[in-house]
Every structure is written in C-alpha cells, then in structure tokens.
PDB file of C-alpha atoms and ligand atoms in Angstrom:
ATOM      1  CA  MET A   1     -17.617  14.170 303.910  1.00 78.00           C
ATOM      2  CA  ALA A   2     -16.459  14.376 300.588  1.00 92.00           C
ATOM      3  CA  VAL A   3     -19.278  15.003 297.635  1.00 98.00           C
ATOM      4  CA  ARG A   4     -18.799  14.199 293.831  1.00 98.00           C
ATOM      5  CA  LEU A   5     -21.325  16.059 291.847  1.00 98.00           C
ATOM      6  CA  ILE A   6     -21.757  16.024 288.235  1.00 98.00           C
ATOM      7  CA  ILE A   7     -24.444  18.275 286.646  1.00 98.00           C
ATOM      8  CA  LEU A   8     -26.068  18.038 282.838  1.00 98.00           C
ATOM      9  CA  GLY A   9     -28.624  19.689 281.239  1.00 97.00           C
ATOM     10  CA  ALA A  10     -28.447  21.311 277.841  1.00 97.00           C
ATOM     11  CA  PRO A  11     -26.229  23.810 276.946  1.00 95.00           C
ATOM     12  CA  GLY A  12     -28.313  27.342 278.587  1.00 94.00           C
ATOM     13  CA  ALA A  13     -29.231  24.893 281.114  1.00 97.00           C
ATOM     14  CA  GLY A  14     -27.426  26.645 284.022  1.00 97.00           C
ATOM     15  CA  LYS A  15     -24.890  24.278 284.803  1.00 97.00           C
ATOM     16  CA  GLY A  16     -22.373  26.830 284.851  1.00 97.00           C
ATOM     17  CA  THR A  17     -24.303  29.551 287.231  1.00 97.00           C
ATOM     18  CA  GLN A  18     -25.455  26.745 289.413  1.00 98.00           C
ATOM     19  CA  GLY A  19     -22.754  24.423 289.357  1.00 98.00           C
ATOM     20  CA  SER A  20     -20.774  27.270 290.543  1.00 98.00           C
ATOM     21  CA  LEU A  21     -23.041  28.653 293.481  1.00 98.00           C
ATOM     22  CA  LEU A  22     -23.549  24.979 294.326  1.00 98.00           C
ATOM     23  CA  ALA A  23     -19.764  24.212 294.433  1.00 98.00           C
ATOM     24  CA  GLN A  24     -19.414  27.739 296.587  1.00 98.00           C
ATOM     25  CA  ARG A  25     -21.855  26.266 299.186  1.00 97.00           C
ATOM     26  CA  LEU A  26     -20.488  22.762 299.828  1.00 97.00           C
ATOM     27  CA  ASN A  27     -17.024  24.167 299.906  1.00 97.00           C
ATOM     28  CA  ILE A  28     -15.653  21.863 296.265  1.00 98.00           C
ATOM     29  CA  PRO A  29     -14.154  23.379 293.237  1.00 98.00           C
ATOM     30  CA  ALA A  30     -16.596  23.637 290.566  1.00 98.00           C
ATOM     31  CA  ILE A  31     -14.617  22.113 287.338  1.00 98.00           C
ATOM     32  CA  SER A  32     -15.752  23.075 283.865  1.00 98.00           C
ATOM     33  CA  THR A  33     -14.561  21.935 280.898  1.00 98.00           C
ATOM     34  CA  GLY A  34     -15.459  24.382 278.643  1.00 97.00           C
ATOM     35  CA  ASP A  35     -14.273  26.984 281.082  1.00 97.00           C
ATOM     36  CA  ILE A  36     -10.703  25.317 281.069  1.00 98.00           C
ATOM     37  CA  PHE A  37     -10.714  24.813 277.158  1.00 98.00           C
ATOM     38  CA  ARG A  38     -11.502  28.327 277.100  1.00 96.00           C
ATOM     39  CA  ALA A  39      -8.473  29.708 279.073  1.00 97.00           C
ATOM     40  CA  HIS A  40      -6.223  27.569 277.275  1.00 97.00           C
ATOM     41  CA  ALA A  41      -7.484  28.854 273.972  1.00 97.00           C
ATOM     42  CA  LYS A  42      -7.034  32.271 275.683  1.00 96.00           C
ATOM     43  CA  ALA A  43      -3.647  31.587 276.273  1.00 98.00           C
ATOM     44  CA  GLN A  44      -3.084  30.079 272.758  1.00 97.00           C
ATOM     45  CA  ASP A  45      -1.542  27.242 274.080  1.00 98.00           C
ATOM     46  CA  GLU A  46      -0.746  23.888 272.106  1.00 98.00           C
ATOM     47  CA  LEU A  47      -4.569  22.685 274.097  1.00 98.00           C
ATOM     48  CA  GLY A  48      -6.168  25.946 273.365  1.00 98.00           C
ATOM     49  CA  LYS A  49      -5.817  25.941 269.750  1.00 98.00           C
ATOM     50  CA  LEU A  50      -6.624  22.220 269.208  1.00 98.00           C
ATOM     51  CA  ALA A  51      -9.887  23.042 271.393  1.00 98.00           C
ATOM     52  CA  ALA A  52     -10.998  25.666 270.005  1.00 97.00           C
ATOM     53  CA  SER A  53     -10.912  24.231 266.183  1.00 97.00           C
ATOM     54  CA  TYR A  54     -13.486  22.162 267.888  1.00 98.00           C
ATOM     55  CA  SER A  55     -15.458  24.441 270.067  1.00 97.00           C
ATOM     56  CA  ASP A  56     -15.690  27.243 267.727  1.00 95.00           C
ATOM     57  CA  ARG A  57     -17.967  24.923 265.768  1.00 95.00           C
ATOM     58  CA  GLY A  58     -19.723  23.229 268.323  1.00 96.00           C
ATOM     59  CA  GLU A  59     -18.101  19.907 267.903  1.00 98.00           C
ATOM     60  CA  LEU A  60     -16.876  18.036 270.697  1.00 98.00           C
ATOM     61  CA  VAL A  61     -12.954  17.884 271.481  1.00 98.00           C
ATOM     62  CA  PRO A  62     -11.798  14.682 270.916  1.00 98.00           C
ATOM     63  CA  ASP A  63     -12.356  12.254 273.830  1.00 98.00           C
ATOM     64  CA  GLU A  64      -8.794  11.563 274.626  1.00 98.00           C
ATOM     65  CA  VAL A  65      -7.782  15.279 275.291  1.00 98.00           C
ATOM     66  CA  THR A  66     -10.412  15.759 277.479  1.00 98.00           C
ATOM     67  CA  ASN A  67     -10.368  12.666 279.414  1.00 98.00           C
ATOM     68  CA  SER A  68      -6.382  13.541 280.167  1.00 98.00           C
ATOM     69  CA  MET A  69      -7.383  17.219 281.023  1.00 98.00           C
ATOM     70  CA  VAL A  70     -10.071  15.683 283.540  1.00 98.00           C
ATOM     71  CA  GLU A  71      -8.004  13.152 285.160  1.00 98.00           C
ATOM     72  CA  ASP A  72      -5.181  15.856 285.766  1.00 97.00           C
ATOM     73  CA  ARG A  73      -7.657  18.107 287.300  1.00 98.00           C
ATOM     74  CA  LEU A  74      -9.147  15.743 289.487  1.00 97.00           C
ATOM     75  CA  ALA A  75      -5.770  14.531 290.527  1.00 96.00           C
ATOM     76  CA  GLN A  76      -4.979  17.654 292.205  1.00 97.00           C
ATOM     77  CA  PRO A  77      -5.453  18.259 296.148  1.00 96.00           C
ATOM     78  CA  ASP A  78      -8.597  20.826 296.171  1.00 96.00           C
ATOM     79  CA  CYS A  79     -10.520  17.536 294.458  1.00 97.00           C
ATOM     80  CA  LEU A  80     -10.360  15.706 297.754  1.00 93.00           C
ATOM     81  CA  ASN A  81     -13.091  16.915 299.608  1.00 92.00           C
ATOM     82  CA  GLY A  82     -14.731  16.190 296.317  1.00 97.00           C
ATOM     83  CA  PHE A  83     -15.925  18.169 293.363  1.00 98.00           C
ATOM     84  CA  LEU A  84     -18.626  19.157 291.333  1.00 98.00           C
ATOM     85  CA  LEU A  85     -18.079  18.864 287.334  1.00 98.00           C
ATOM     86  CA  ASP A  86     -19.722  20.971 284.486  1.00 98.00           C
ATOM     87  CA  GLY A  87     -19.713  19.903 281.447  1.00 98.00           C
ATOM     88  CA  TYR A  88     -18.372  16.506 281.984  1.00 98.00           C
ATOM     89  CA  PRO A  89     -18.960  13.353 281.173  1.00 98.00           C
ATOM     90  CA  ARG A  90     -20.321  14.037 277.864  1.00 98.00           C
ATOM     91  CA  ASN A  91     -21.147  11.151 276.058  1.00 98.00           C
ATOM     92  CA  ALA A  92     -20.741   7.779 277.206  1.00 98.00           C
ATOM     93  CA  GLY A  93     -17.108   7.102 276.793  1.00 98.00           C
ATOM     94  CA  GLN A  94     -16.629   9.986 279.122  1.00 98.00           C
ATOM     95  CA  VAL A  95     -18.957   7.964 280.843  1.00 98.00           C
ATOM     96  CA  GLU A  96     -16.697   4.875 281.309  1.00 98.00           C
ATOM     97  CA  ALA A  97     -13.203   7.070 281.345  1.00 98.00           C
ATOM     98  CA  LEU A  98     -14.623   8.914 284.626  1.00 98.00           C
ATOM     99  CA  ASP A  99     -15.629   5.732 286.004  1.00 98.00           C
ATOM    100  CA  ALA A 100     -12.598   4.260 285.799  1.00 98.00           C
ATOM    101  CA  MET A 101     -10.450   7.883 287.606  1.00 97.00           C
ATOM    102  CA  LEU A 102     -12.990   7.098 290.368  1.00 97.00           C
ATOM    103  CA  ALA A 103     -12.559   3.483 291.157  1.00 97.00           C
ATOM    104  CA  ALA A 104      -9.153   4.189 290.635  1.00 95.00           C
ATOM    105  CA  HIS A 105      -9.546   5.845 294.360  1.00 92.00           C
ATOM    106  CA  SER A 106     -12.428   3.675 295.003  1.00 93.00           C
ATOM    107  CA  HIS A 107     -14.076   6.580 295.000  1.00 95.00           C
ATOM    108  CA  LYS A 108     -17.988   7.159 293.395  1.00 96.00           C
ATOM    109  CA  LEU A 109     -20.601   9.882 291.856  1.00 98.00           C
ATOM    110  CA  ASP A 110     -22.858  10.844 295.193  1.00 97.00           C
ATOM    111  CA  CYS A 111     -25.398  12.608 292.400  1.00 98.00           C
ATOM    112  CA  ALA A 112     -26.108  13.161 288.905  1.00 98.00           C
ATOM    113  CA  LEU A 113     -27.672  16.385 288.885  1.00 98.00           C
ATOM    114  CA  THR A 114     -30.121  17.549 285.961  1.00 98.00           C
ATOM    115  CA  LEU A 115     -31.231  20.995 284.816  1.00 98.00           C
ATOM    116  CA  ASP A 116     -34.207  20.478 282.931  1.00 98.00           C
ATOM    117  CA  VAL A 117     -35.184  23.298 280.312  1.00 97.00           C
ATOM    118  CA  ASP A 118     -37.330  23.147 277.338  1.00 94.00           C
ATOM    119  CA  LYS A 119     -35.174  23.296 273.919  1.00 90.00           C
ATOM    120  CA  GLU A 120     -36.727  27.080 273.086  1.00 89.00           C
ATOM    121  CA  THR A 121     -35.832  28.486 276.298  1.00 93.00           C
ATOM    122  CA  VAL A 122     -32.021  26.957 275.873  1.00 94.00           C
ATOM    123  CA  ILE A 123     -32.078  28.467 272.715  1.00 90.00           C
ATOM    124  CA  ALA A 124     -33.099  32.188 273.755  1.00 91.00           C
ATOM    125  CA  ARG A 125     -31.076  32.054 276.739  1.00 92.00           C
ATOM    126  CA  LEU A 126     -27.851  31.320 274.298  1.00 92.00           C
ATOM    127  CA  LEU A 127     -28.545  33.912 271.889  1.00 90.00           C
ATOM    128  CA  GLU A 128     -28.938  36.558 275.019  1.00 92.00           C
ATOM    129  CA  ARG A 129     -25.853  35.532 276.606  1.00 89.00           C
ATOM    130  CA  ALA A 130     -24.325  35.794 273.041  1.00 88.00           C
ATOM    131  CA  LYS A 131     -24.704  39.709 273.188  1.00 88.00           C
ATOM    132  CA  ILE A 132     -23.257  39.654 276.588  1.00 91.00           C
ATOM    133  CA  GLU A 133     -20.044  37.279 276.110  1.00 87.00           C
ATOM    134  CA  GLY A 134     -19.696  37.394 272.651  1.00 82.00           C
ATOM    135  CA  ARG A 135     -18.629  33.518 272.379  1.00 82.00           C
ATOM    136  CA  LEU A 136     -17.883  32.027 269.151  1.00 82.00           C
ATOM    137  CA  ASP A 137     -19.756  29.092 269.711  1.00 88.00           C
ATOM    138  CA  ASP A 138     -22.871  31.328 270.512  1.00 87.00           C
ATOM    139  CA  THR A 139     -24.449  32.432 266.984  1.00 89.00           C
ATOM    140  CA  GLU A 140     -27.466  30.825 266.358  1.00 88.00           C
ATOM    141  CA  ASP A 141     -25.857  27.865 263.488  1.00 91.00           C
ATOM    142  CA  VAL A 142     -23.692  26.188 265.777  1.00 92.00           C
ATOM    143  CA  ILE A 143     -25.983  26.971 269.200  1.00 92.00           C
ATOM    144  CA  ARG A 144     -28.292  24.677 266.936  1.00 92.00           C
ATOM    145  CA  HIS A 145     -25.558  22.668 266.214  1.00 95.00           C
ATOM    146  CA  ARG A 146     -24.495  22.129 269.585  1.00 95.00           C
ATOM    147  CA  MET A 147     -28.127  21.355 270.842  1.00 95.00           C
ATOM    148  CA  ASP A 148     -28.430  18.160 268.461  1.00 96.00           C
ATOM    149  CA  VAL A 149     -24.929  17.141 269.562  1.00 97.00           C
ATOM    150  CA  TYR A 150     -25.957  17.584 273.425  1.00 97.00           C
ATOM    151  CA  GLU A 151     -29.486  15.389 272.473  1.00 97.00           C
ATOM    152  CA  GLN A 152     -27.375  12.598 270.296  1.00 98.00           C
ATOM    153  CA  SER A 153     -24.159  12.528 272.940  1.00 98.00           C
ATOM    154  CA  THR A 154     -24.845  13.598 276.497  1.00 98.00           C
ATOM    155  CA  ALA A 155     -29.135  13.038 276.473  1.00 97.00           C
ATOM    156  CA  PRO A 156     -28.488   9.278 276.402  1.00 98.00           C
ATOM    157  CA  LEU A 157     -25.956   9.528 280.281  1.00 98.00           C
ATOM    158  CA  ILE A 158     -29.433  10.789 282.193  1.00 98.00           C
ATOM    159  CA  ASP A 159     -30.398   7.275 281.416  1.00 98.00           C
ATOM    160  CA  ILE A 160     -27.156   5.924 282.622  1.00 98.00           C
ATOM    161  CA  TYR A 161     -26.960   7.612 285.816  1.00 98.00           C
ATOM    162  CA  THR A 162     -31.256   6.811 286.395  1.00 98.00           C
ATOM    163  CA  GLN A 163     -30.573   3.047 285.845  1.00 98.00           C
ATOM    164  CA  ARG A 164     -27.529   3.075 288.531  1.00 98.00           C
ATOM    165  CA  GLY A 165     -30.318   5.430 291.181  1.00 97.00           C
ATOM    166  CA  ILE A 166     -28.373   8.737 291.448  1.00 97.00           C
ATOM    167  CA  ILE A 167     -29.928  10.827 288.854  1.00 98.00           C
ATOM    168  CA  VAL A 168     -31.793  14.208 290.265  1.00 98.00           C
ATOM    169  CA  HIS A 169     -33.765  16.132 288.144  1.00 98.00           C
ATOM    170  CA  ILE A 170     -34.450  19.839 288.915  1.00 98.00           C
ATOM    171  CA  ASN A 171     -36.575  22.312 287.090  1.00 98.00           C
ATOM    172  CA  GLY A 172     -33.813  24.778 285.670  1.00 97.00           C
ATOM    173  CA  VAL A 173     -36.861  27.254 284.822  1.00 97.00           C
ATOM    174  CA  GLY A 174     -36.994  29.855 287.586  1.00 96.00           C
ATOM    175  CA  ASP A 175     -35.575  32.457 290.036  1.00 97.00           C
ATOM    176  CA  ILE A 176     -31.425  31.677 290.269  1.00 98.00           C
ATOM    177  CA  LYS A 177     -31.803  31.522 294.147  1.00 98.00           C
ATOM    178  CA  ASP A 178     -34.772  28.845 294.509  1.00 98.00           C
ATOM    179  CA  ILE A 179     -33.099  26.331 291.874  1.00 98.00           C
ATOM    180  CA  ASN A 180     -29.484  26.585 293.825  1.00 98.00           C
ATOM    181  CA  ASP A 181     -31.726  25.556 297.173  1.00 98.00           C
ATOM    182  CA  ALA A 182     -33.489  23.201 295.238  1.00 98.00           C
ATOM    183  CA  LEU A 183     -30.133  21.317 293.732  1.00 98.00           C
ATOM    184  CA  PHE A 184     -28.615  22.021 297.474  1.00 98.00           C
ATOM    185  CA  ASP A 185     -31.047  20.080 299.066  1.00 98.00           C
ATOM    186  CA  ALA A 186     -31.552  17.125 296.606  1.00 98.00           C
ATOM    187  CA  VAL A 187     -27.241  16.877 297.447  1.00 98.00           C
ATOM    188  CA  THR A 188     -28.148  17.046 300.947  1.00 97.00           C
ATOM    189  CA  ARG A 189     -30.425  14.631 301.015  1.00 95.00           C
ATOM    190  CA  ALA A 190     -29.025  11.733 298.684  1.00 94.00           C
ATOM    191  CA  VAL A 191     -25.502  12.297 300.431  1.00 93.00           C
ATOM    192  CA  LYS A 192     -27.039  12.237 304.680  1.00 83.00           C
TER     193      LYS A 192
HETATM  194  P1  AMP B   1     -19.241  24.737 277.353  1.00 78.35           P
HETATM  195  O1  AMP B   1     -18.966  25.398 278.008  1.00 78.35           O
HETATM  196  O2  AMP B   1     -19.531  23.289 278.683  1.00 78.35           O
HETATM  197  O3  AMP B   1     -20.852  24.728 276.585  1.00 78.35           O
HETATM  198  O4  AMP B   1     -18.602  24.074 276.695  1.00 78.35           O
HETATM  199  C1  AMP B   1     -18.121  24.754 275.402  1.00 78.35           C
HETATM  200  C2  AMP B   1     -17.298  23.979 274.213  1.00 78.35           C
HETATM  201  O5  AMP B   1     -16.097  23.327 275.019  1.00 78.35           O
HETATM  202  C3  AMP B   1     -18.290  22.605 273.921  1.00 78.35           C
HETATM  203  O6  AMP B   1     -19.016  22.638 272.492  1.00 78.35           O
HETATM  204  C4  AMP B   1     -16.940  21.999 273.667  1.00 78.35           C
HETATM  205  O7  AMP B   1     -16.602  21.956 272.106  1.00 78.35           O
HETATM  206  C5  AMP B   1     -15.923  21.872 274.743  1.00 78.35           C
HETATM  207  N1  AMP B   1     -16.203  21.023 275.840  1.00 78.35           N
HETATM  208  C6  AMP B   1     -16.963  21.020 277.024  1.00 78.35           C
HETATM  209  N2  AMP B   1     -16.547  20.214 278.232  1.00 78.35           N
HETATM  210  C7  AMP B   1     -16.258  18.947 276.823  1.00 78.35           C
HETATM  211  C8  AMP B   1     -16.734  17.373 276.800  1.00 78.35           C
HETATM  212  N3  AMP B   1     -16.833  17.027 278.354  1.00 78.35           N
HETATM  213  N4  AMP B   1     -15.906  17.059 276.081  1.00 78.35           N
HETATM  214  C9  AMP B   1     -15.411  17.385 274.649  1.00 78.35           C
HETATM  215  N5  AMP B   1     -15.414  18.690 274.452  1.00 78.35           N
HETATM  216  C10 AMP B   1     -16.252  19.663 275.555  1.00 78.35           C
END
C-alpha cells in the first residue's frame, strides 16, 4: 500500500536522519527539499545559486521555485508507491500547493509526523553539526534566524494538520532507533 508522509519539526529536530531511516523501512523515497537545494548549489547551476542566495541567510527559497521543484520530484515514478517529504511544506502556501498536487491524482497524506524537541536542544545539535558538516547556514546567527522563520512560518502547520486529524507527535529526544521505532509504529497504526 502506498504511504504518503510529511515530517515536521524545527531545524535540528532530526527530520533528515529519522525521515531517511523511516523511508527505508517503508520502502518509499525520502525527499528532502533542503538536500535537493544543496545538491543544486554544489553543482552551481541556476537553481542552486538562487536557492543558496536565500538558504545561506536562513531564509526560505521562494514558494514558486520550491513548489515546482517538489511537483517535478513527486511526478517521478519512484513516488507512485508513496513518499516521505522532509522540509516541505514549510508555510501555509506550500500546504495549499501540496494539497493541489495530491488532489490532482486523488491522493492524500496519511500522516504529518512531528518530531518534538525543545529549542535549546536543537540549537545545541545544530552547532554540533556545524563542526562536522560545515554547512554555511549552521552559524549561530543564521541558526537563530532559521528558528525564528520556523516558529513564524512552519510551526503553524502543526495546527493545520492537527485540524485535519493526521498529526502524530513523537518525542525527538532519545535513542535514534527508539525514536524511529515510535515513528514506524505510528505510521503502521495510521495506515491500517
Ligand atoms: P533544511 O535542510 O530542510 O534545513 O533546509 C535548508 C534550507 O533550504 C532552508 O533554510 C531553506 O533556505 C531551504 N529550504 C528547504 N526546504 C524549503 C522549503 N520547503 N521552502 C523554502 N525553502 C526551503
């Protein structure tokens, strides 16, 4: 059965790590808009340069660009069996765009997974990641700005998906495998 998921949570909540592990277990692609933008930035193509001009400052890439990139990605054959979106949607406009993409194929989301992690823990994790990965948007100022953008634009999506009855909250602090088991169990229960 096809499973269509999004994973929400603050920057540093563990969406990338948990999303890719969970997607592997469910045999669906994990699609991270941040990863796709970083791949384009590395290739220094037009999309990458444009995305980096926003991402490096901790700003969101404009919706038209992001939405059409996601639409193209979801049209790939590997998404027929479902997908897990990590880092998208990130504001109310992107929720509407995703709704339209899904409705065009009579599809719907099964769950909006949310990793709950307190603010100081995510900031500490991102500063740690900065030392390891050297991402340009992992400096303390940019991290704080990304947290503000998250709180203003993305956190309200939790209410939207709560109203739709598909939100699943999972504690994102603890052992990676335990957290993943909790996510897997929640999805299994939701799609039964
Ligand atoms: P992430 O790896 O999810 O933390 O994303 C890194 C950066 O990529 C973000 O700070 C944004 O600049 C950009 N980005 C990723 N996903 C989106 C999105 N859905 N909408 C706009 N910008 C995005």
